[in-house]
Amino acid sequence: MKDKIFQIKLSHLIIGGILLLLTIFLLKCNFTSSSINTYDKEKKEIDSLQVEISKLKKSQLELNKDIDKQILITDSLNKEIKITEKELTQTRTYYANKIKNSN
């Protein structure tokens, strides 16, 4: 009885090894509903952030419009200042000449 030979086919050995690895993999991996719940929470948070980003973009557009209006007003005022400076210079010149001529 000591000399009994135990033979295993190579295909049985390979299949057994694959089953053993698969069993270890399934035991190590934790497929629970908590990972699904985490995904749902993260997705909700991302959706909420996308809504906030959309609101911020709309606000930014309104602010850009206000800035454009202010730029137009500033440009208009600058033109008025230049015209007033020109008129002031002409008035000074006119009165300076008038004072010279009266003397």
XYZ file of C-alpha atoms in Angstrom:
103
model
C 0.000 0.000 0.000
C 2.944 2.335 0.414
C 3.756 2.392 -3.276
C 0.384 3.595 -4.454
C 0.717 6.293 -7.153
C -1.580 9.281 -7.121
C -2.099 10.665 -10.641
C -3.826 13.925 -11.592
C -4.390 15.049 -15.118
C -2.879 18.396 -16.082
C -6.264 19.744 -17.192
C -7.754 18.948 -13.759
C -4.839 20.728 -12.100
C -5.287 23.842 -14.265
C -9.058 23.947 -13.694
C -8.530 23.504 -9.937
C -6.014 26.364 -9.895
C -8.373 28.646 -11.801
C -11.227 27.789 -9.432
C -8.984 28.465 -6.445
C -7.912 31.868 -7.846
C -11.524 32.725 -8.677
C -12.626 31.832 -5.157
C -9.882 33.980 -3.609
C -10.773 36.873 -5.921
C -14.473 36.702 -5.023
C -13.683 36.561 -1.314
C -11.336 39.545 -1.501
C -13.634 41.732 -3.616
C -16.404 43.349 -1.663
C -19.433 43.697 -3.915
C -21.874 45.344 -1.571
C -24.658 47.838 -1.908
C -22.545 50.407 -0.062
C -20.356 50.871 -3.132
C -23.497 51.369 -5.217
C -24.841 53.845 -2.637
C -21.528 55.708 -2.729
C -21.805 55.929 -6.513
C -25.342 57.316 -6.252
C -24.250 59.876 -3.660
C -21.322 60.980 -5.803
C -23.544 61.202 -8.881
C -26.068 63.357 -6.998
C -23.263 65.590 -5.761
C -21.879 65.949 -9.288
C -25.332 66.800 -10.622
C -25.781 69.371 -7.868
C -22.412 70.925 -8.703
C -23.318 71.052 -12.391
C -26.490 72.981 -11.508
C -24.428 75.416 -9.421
C -21.940 75.838 -12.268
C -24.807 76.594 -14.622
C -26.131 79.252 -12.223
C -22.667 80.779 -11.934
C -22.309 80.921 -15.711
C -25.627 82.773 -15.990
C -24.553 85.209 -13.279
C -21.236 85.719 -15.044
C -23.035 86.557 -18.289
C -25.134 89.176 -16.492
C -22.023 90.654 -14.905
C -20.291 90.775 -18.283
C -23.276 92.659 -19.724
C -23.101 95.151 -16.845
C -19.378 95.616 -17.433
C -19.995 96.252 -21.130
C -22.594 98.896 -20.235
C -20.165 100.572 -17.848
C -17.464 100.568 -20.530
C -19.841 102.299 -22.943
C -20.722 104.910 -20.319
C -17.037 105.468 -19.540
C -16.195 105.858 -23.230
C -19.029 108.338 -23.649
C -17.848 110.358 -20.647
C -14.275 110.336 -21.948
C -15.498 111.772 -25.262
C -17.422 114.484 -23.420
C -14.329 115.326 -21.362
C -12.223 115.677 -24.520
C -14.845 117.916 -26.144
C -15.070 120.042 -22.981
C -11.262 120.328 -22.805
C -11.171 121.424 -26.447
C -13.911 124.025 -25.841
C -12.121 125.241 -22.719
C -8.882 125.652 -24.669
C -10.711 127.572 -27.398
C -12.367 129.800 -24.820
C -9.039 130.546 -23.120
C -7.472 131.375 -26.460
C -10.383 133.624 -27.431
C -10.289 135.595 -24.187
C -6.491 135.767 -24.190
C -6.612 137.304 -27.683
C -9.400 139.654 -26.645
C -7.357 140.871 -23.639
C -4.291 141.419 -25.864
C -6.322 143.396 -28.408
C -7.927 145.617 -25.797
C -4.576 146.701 -24.386
